[in-house]
Every structure is written in C-alpha cells, then in structure tokens.
Coordinates of N, CA and C in Angstrom, one line a residue:
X1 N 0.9 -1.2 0.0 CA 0.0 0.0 0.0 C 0.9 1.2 0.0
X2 N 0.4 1.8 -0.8 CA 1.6 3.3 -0.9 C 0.8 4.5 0.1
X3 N 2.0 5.1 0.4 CA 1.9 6.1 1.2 C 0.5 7.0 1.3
X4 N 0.0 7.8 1.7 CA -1.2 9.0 1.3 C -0.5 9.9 0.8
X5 N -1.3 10.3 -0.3 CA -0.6 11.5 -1.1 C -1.1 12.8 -0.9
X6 N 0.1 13.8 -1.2 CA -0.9 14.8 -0.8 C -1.3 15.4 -2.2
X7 N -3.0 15.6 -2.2 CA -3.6 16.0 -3.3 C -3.9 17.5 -3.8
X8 N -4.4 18.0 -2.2 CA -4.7 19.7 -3.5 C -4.0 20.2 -2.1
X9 N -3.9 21.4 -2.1 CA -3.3 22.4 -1.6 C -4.8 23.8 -1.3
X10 N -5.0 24.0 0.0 CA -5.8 25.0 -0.4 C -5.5 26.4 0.5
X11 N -6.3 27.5 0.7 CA -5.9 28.5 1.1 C -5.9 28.1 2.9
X12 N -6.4 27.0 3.3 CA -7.0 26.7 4.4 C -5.6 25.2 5.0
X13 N -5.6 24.8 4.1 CA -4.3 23.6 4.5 C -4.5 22.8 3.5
X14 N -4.1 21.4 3.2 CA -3.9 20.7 2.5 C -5.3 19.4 2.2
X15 N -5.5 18.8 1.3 CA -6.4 17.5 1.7 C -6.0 16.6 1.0
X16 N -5.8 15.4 1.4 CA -5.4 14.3 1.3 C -6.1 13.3 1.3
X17 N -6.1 12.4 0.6 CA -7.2 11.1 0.4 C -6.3 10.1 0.2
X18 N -6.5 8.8 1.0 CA -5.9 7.6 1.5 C -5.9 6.8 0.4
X19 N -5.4 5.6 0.3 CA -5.7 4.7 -1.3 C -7.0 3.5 -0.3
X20 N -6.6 3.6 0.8 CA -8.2 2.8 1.3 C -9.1 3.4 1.1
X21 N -9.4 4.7 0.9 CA -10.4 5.2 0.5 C -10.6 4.8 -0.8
X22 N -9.5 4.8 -1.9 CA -9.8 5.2 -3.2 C -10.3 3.1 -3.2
X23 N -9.6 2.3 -2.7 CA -10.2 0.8 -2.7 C -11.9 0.6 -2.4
X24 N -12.1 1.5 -1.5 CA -13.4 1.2 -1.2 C -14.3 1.7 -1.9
X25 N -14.0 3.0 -2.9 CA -15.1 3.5 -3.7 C -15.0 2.8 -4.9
X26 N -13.7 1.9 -5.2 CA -13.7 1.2 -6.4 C -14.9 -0.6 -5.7
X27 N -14.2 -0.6 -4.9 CA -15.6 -2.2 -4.7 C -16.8 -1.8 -4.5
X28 N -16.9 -0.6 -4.5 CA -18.5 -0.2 -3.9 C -19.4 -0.2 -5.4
X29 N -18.1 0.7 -6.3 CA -18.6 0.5 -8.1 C -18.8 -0.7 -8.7
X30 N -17.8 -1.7 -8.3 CA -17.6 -3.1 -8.8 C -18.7 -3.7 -8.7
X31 N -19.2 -4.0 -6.9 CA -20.4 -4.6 -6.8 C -21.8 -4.2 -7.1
X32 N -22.0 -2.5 -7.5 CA -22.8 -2.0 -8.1 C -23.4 -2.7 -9.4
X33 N -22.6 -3.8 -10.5 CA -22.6 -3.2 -11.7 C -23.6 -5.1 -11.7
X34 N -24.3 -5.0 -12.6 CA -25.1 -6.3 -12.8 C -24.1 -7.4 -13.4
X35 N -24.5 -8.6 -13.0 CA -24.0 -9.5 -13.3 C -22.5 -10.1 -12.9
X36 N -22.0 -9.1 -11.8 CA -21.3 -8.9 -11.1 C -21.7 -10.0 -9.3
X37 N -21.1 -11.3 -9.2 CA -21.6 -12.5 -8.1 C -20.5 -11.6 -6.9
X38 N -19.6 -11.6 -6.6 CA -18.9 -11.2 -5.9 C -17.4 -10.4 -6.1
X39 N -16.6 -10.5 -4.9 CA -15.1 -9.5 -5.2 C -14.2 -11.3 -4.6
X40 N -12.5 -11.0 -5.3 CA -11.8 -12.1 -5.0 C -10.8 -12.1 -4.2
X41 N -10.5 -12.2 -3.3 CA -8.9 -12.0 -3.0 C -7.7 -12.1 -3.8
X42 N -8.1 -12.7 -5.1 CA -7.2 -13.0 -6.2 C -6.8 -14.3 -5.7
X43 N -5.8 -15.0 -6.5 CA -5.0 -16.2 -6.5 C -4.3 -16.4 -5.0
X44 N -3.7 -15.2 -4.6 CA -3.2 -15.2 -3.4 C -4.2 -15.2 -2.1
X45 N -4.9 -14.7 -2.5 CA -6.0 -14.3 -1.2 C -6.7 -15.6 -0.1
X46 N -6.7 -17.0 -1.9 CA -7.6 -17.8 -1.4 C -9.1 -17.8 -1.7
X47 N -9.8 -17.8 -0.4 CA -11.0 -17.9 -0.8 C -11.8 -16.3 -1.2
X48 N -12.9 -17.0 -2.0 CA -13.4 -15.9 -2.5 C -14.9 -15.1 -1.7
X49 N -15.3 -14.0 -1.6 CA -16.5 -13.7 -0.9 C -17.1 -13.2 -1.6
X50 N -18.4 -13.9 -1.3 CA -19.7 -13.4 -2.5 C -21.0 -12.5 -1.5
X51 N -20.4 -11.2 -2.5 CA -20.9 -9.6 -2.4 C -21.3 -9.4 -0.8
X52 N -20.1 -10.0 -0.2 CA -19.9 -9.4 1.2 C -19.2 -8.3 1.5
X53 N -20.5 -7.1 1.9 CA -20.1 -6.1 2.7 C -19.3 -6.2 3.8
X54 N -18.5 -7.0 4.3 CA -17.6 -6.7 5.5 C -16.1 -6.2 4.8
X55 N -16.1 -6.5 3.8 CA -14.9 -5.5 3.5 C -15.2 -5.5 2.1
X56 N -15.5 -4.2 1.5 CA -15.8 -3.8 0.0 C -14.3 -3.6 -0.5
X57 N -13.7 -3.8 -0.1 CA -12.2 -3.3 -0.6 C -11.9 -4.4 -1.2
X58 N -11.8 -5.8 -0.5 CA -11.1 -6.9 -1.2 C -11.1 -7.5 -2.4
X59 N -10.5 -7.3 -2.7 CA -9.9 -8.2 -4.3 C -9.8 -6.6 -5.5
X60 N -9.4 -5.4 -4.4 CA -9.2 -4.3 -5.0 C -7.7 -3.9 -4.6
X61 N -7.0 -3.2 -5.8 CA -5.8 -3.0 -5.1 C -5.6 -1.1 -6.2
X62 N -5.1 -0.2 -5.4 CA -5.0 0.8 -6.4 C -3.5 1.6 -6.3
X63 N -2.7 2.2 -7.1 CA -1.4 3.4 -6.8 C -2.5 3.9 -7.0
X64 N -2.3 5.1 -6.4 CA -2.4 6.8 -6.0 C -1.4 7.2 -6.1
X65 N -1.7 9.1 -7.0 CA -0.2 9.3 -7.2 C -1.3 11.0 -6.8
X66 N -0.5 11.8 -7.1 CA -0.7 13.2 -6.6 C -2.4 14.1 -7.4
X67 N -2.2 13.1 -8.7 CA -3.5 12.9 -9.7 C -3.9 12.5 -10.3
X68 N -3.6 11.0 -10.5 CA -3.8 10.0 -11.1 C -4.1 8.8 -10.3
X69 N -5.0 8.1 -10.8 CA -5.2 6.4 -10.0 C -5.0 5.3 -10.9
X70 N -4.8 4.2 -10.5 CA -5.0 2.9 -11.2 C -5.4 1.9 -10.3
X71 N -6.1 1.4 -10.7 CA -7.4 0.2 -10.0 C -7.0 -1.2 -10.7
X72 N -7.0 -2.3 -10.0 CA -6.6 -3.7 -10.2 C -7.7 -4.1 -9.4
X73 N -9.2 -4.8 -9.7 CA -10.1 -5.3 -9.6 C -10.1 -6.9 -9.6
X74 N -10.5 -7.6 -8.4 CA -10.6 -8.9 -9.1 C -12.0 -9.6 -8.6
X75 N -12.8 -10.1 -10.0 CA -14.5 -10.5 -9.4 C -14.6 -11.5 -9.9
X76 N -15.6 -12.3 -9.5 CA -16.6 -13.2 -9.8 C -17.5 -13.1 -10.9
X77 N -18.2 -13.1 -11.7 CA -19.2 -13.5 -12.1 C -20.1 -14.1 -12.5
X78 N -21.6 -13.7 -12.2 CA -22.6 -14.7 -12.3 C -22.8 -15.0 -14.1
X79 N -22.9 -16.5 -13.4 CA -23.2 -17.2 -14.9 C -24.1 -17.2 -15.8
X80 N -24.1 -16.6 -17.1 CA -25.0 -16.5 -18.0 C -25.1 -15.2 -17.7
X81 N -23.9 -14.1 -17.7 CA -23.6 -12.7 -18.4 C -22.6 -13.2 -19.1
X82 N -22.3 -12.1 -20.1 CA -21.1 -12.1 -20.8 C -19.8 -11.4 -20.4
X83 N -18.4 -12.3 -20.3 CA -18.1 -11.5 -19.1 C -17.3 -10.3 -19.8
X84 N -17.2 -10.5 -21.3 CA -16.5 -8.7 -22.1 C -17.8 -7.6 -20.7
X85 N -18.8 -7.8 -21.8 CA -19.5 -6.7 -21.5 C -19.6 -6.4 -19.4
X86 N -19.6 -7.2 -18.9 CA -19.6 -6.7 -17.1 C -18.0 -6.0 -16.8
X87 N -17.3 -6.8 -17.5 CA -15.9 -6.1 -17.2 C -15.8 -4.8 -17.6
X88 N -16.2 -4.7 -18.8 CA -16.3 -3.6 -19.4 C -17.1 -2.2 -18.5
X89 N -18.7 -2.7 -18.0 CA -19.0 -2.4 -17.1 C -18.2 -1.4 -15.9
X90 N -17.9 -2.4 -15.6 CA -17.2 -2.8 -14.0 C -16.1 -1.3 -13.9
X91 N -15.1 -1.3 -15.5 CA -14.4 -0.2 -15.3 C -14.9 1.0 -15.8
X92 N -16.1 0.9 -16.7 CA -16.4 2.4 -16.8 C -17.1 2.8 -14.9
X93 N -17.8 2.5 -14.5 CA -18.2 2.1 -13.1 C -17.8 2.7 -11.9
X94 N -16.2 1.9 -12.7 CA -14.8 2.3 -11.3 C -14.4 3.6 -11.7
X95 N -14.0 4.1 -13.1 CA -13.9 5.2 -13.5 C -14.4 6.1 -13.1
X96 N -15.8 6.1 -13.6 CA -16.9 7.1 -13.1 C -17.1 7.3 -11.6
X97 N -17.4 6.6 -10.8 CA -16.9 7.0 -9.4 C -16.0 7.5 -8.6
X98 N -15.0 7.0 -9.2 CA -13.3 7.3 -8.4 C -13.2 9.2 -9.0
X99 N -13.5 9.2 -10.3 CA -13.3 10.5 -11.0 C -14.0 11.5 -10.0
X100 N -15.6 11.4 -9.8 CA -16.8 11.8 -9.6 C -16.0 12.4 -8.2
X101 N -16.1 11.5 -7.2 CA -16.1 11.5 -6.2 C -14.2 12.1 -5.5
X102 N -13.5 11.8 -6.2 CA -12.2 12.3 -5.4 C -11.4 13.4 -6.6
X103 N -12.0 13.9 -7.7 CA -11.3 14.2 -8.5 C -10.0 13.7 -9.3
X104 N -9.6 12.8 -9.2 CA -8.5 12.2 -9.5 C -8.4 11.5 -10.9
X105 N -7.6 11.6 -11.5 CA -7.9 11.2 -13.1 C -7.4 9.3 -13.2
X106 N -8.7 8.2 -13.6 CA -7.7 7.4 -13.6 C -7.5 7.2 -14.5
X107 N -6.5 6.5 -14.8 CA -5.8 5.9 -15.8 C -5.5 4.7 -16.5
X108 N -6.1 3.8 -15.5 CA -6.2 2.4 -15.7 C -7.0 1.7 -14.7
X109 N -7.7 0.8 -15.6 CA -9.0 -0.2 -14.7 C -8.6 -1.5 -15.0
X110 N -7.9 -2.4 -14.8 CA -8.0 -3.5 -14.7 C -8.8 -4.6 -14.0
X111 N -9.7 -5.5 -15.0 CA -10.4 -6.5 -14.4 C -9.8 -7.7 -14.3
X112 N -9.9 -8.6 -13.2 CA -9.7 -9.9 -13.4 C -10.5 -10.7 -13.1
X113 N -10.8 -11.4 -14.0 CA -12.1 -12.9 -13.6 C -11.4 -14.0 -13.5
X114 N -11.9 -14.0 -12.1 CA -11.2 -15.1 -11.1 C -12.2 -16.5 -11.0
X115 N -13.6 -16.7 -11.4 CA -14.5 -17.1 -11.1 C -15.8 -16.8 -11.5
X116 N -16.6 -17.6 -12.0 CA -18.2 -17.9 -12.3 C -19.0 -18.3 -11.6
X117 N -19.7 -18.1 -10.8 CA -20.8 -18.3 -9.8 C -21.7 -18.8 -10.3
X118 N -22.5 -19.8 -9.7 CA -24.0 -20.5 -10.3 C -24.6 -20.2 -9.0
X119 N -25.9 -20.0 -9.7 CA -26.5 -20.0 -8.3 C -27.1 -21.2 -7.7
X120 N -27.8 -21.3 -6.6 CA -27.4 -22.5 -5.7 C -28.4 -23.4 -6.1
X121 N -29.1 -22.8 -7.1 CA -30.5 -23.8 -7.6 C -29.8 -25.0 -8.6
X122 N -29.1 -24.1 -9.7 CA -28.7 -24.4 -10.9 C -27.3 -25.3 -10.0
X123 N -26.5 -25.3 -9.1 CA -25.3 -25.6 -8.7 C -26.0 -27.0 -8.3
X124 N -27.3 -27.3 -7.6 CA -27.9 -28.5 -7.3 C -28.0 -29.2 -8.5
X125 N -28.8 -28.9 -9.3 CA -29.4 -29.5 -10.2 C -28.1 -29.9 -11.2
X126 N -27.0 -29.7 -11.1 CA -25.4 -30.2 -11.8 C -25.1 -30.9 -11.0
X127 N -24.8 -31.1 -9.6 CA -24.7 -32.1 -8.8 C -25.3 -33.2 -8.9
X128 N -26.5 -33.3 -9.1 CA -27.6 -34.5 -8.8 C -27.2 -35.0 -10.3
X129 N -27.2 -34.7 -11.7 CA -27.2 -34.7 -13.0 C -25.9 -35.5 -13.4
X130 N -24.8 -35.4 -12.3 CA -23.7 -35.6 -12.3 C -23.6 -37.0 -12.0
X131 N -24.3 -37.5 -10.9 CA -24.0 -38.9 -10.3 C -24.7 -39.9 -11.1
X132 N -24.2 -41.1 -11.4 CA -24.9 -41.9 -12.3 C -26.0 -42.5 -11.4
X133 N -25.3 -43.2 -10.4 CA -25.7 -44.1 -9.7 C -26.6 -43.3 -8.0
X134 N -27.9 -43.7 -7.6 CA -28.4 -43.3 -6.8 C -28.5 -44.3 -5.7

C-alpha cells in the first residue's frame, strides 16, 4: 500500500485522500454493476466472498499518485452474463466513481475474472445430473 498522497493544496491547509479510500469507492462501483456475483482476494487471497459487505475493498488494489489512480479489480461473475460486456461495465463504473467523487484522473481499470458463480438452484441441479448411480 503506498503512502497517502498529498492532493490539493488549499488556502485553508492541504487535503489528502488515503488509497483505502480510493479501494473502497472502487468495490463499492464493482459490486454495483449487474452480473457482477462477488469480489476475490485473487490467487493469493484464497477464498473468494460473494458480495460481502464486511470489506468492499477486497480483491481491490490501487497506486495513488498526486492525480492520477490505477485500479486492479478482481470478481466473480454470475453465470449467463457475458463477461467482455460486465468487465467492461465494471471499469467504466470504477472510473466514473473514483473521477466523480475524489477528482482524480484514472488511468487504468483493470479487471480480473477469477470465477463464475452458479447460483445455488442451478449448482444442485449439476450435482444431482452428475451422479450416475443413486
């Protein structure tokens, strides 16, 4: 995690925004966007959490620099979206938020699909489908 940068300068003192900040308005965009099952810890993380608010940050990682951001995203997606178009999604999303909200220009959105989620109806009905013998 890189340091806090300092961003503007004003007649009053300085303001500063944290990159935990800038992680949590990018998961908050992420899990906003449809077709979007959860966020990942990535490869390293382990296990995955599906669209658990106890930390909207994870499977988000971003540099902050004085006015620029980059976002490294990593999700799930529910099965039967397409996953161009959610990724696609996902960073205009992260863009538009992070911009909106902290002024900061980003510059790069990376998505990674770590995982396809079924939901728990369809995940039965492949198990049972699966076994020959009853």
């Amino acid at each position: 995690m890189s340091l806090i940068a300092e961003y503007e300068k004003t007649d009053m003192g300085t303001i500063q925004i944290a990159p935990e900040v800038i992680e949590v308005i990018a998961g908050l965009a992420t899990i906003e966007v449809e077709g979007i099952a959860g966020m990942s810890g990535g490869l390293a993380g382990g296990i995955a959490e599906l669209l658990g608010r106890k930390n909207v940050a994870k499977g988000v990682k971003v540099e902050v620099g004085q006015k620029e951001a980059a976002v490294d995203v990593s999700v799930i997606v529910q099965y039967g979206f397409k996953i161009p178009e959610v990724a696609n999604s996902v960073q205009e999303n992260i863009k538009r938020s992070i911009e909106i909200m902290t002024g900061l220009n980003v510059v790069e959105v990376n998505v990674h699909v770590h995982d396809v989620h079924l939901k728990s109806e369809e995940k039965i009905e492949t198990d049972d489908q699966s076994q020959r013998v009853k």
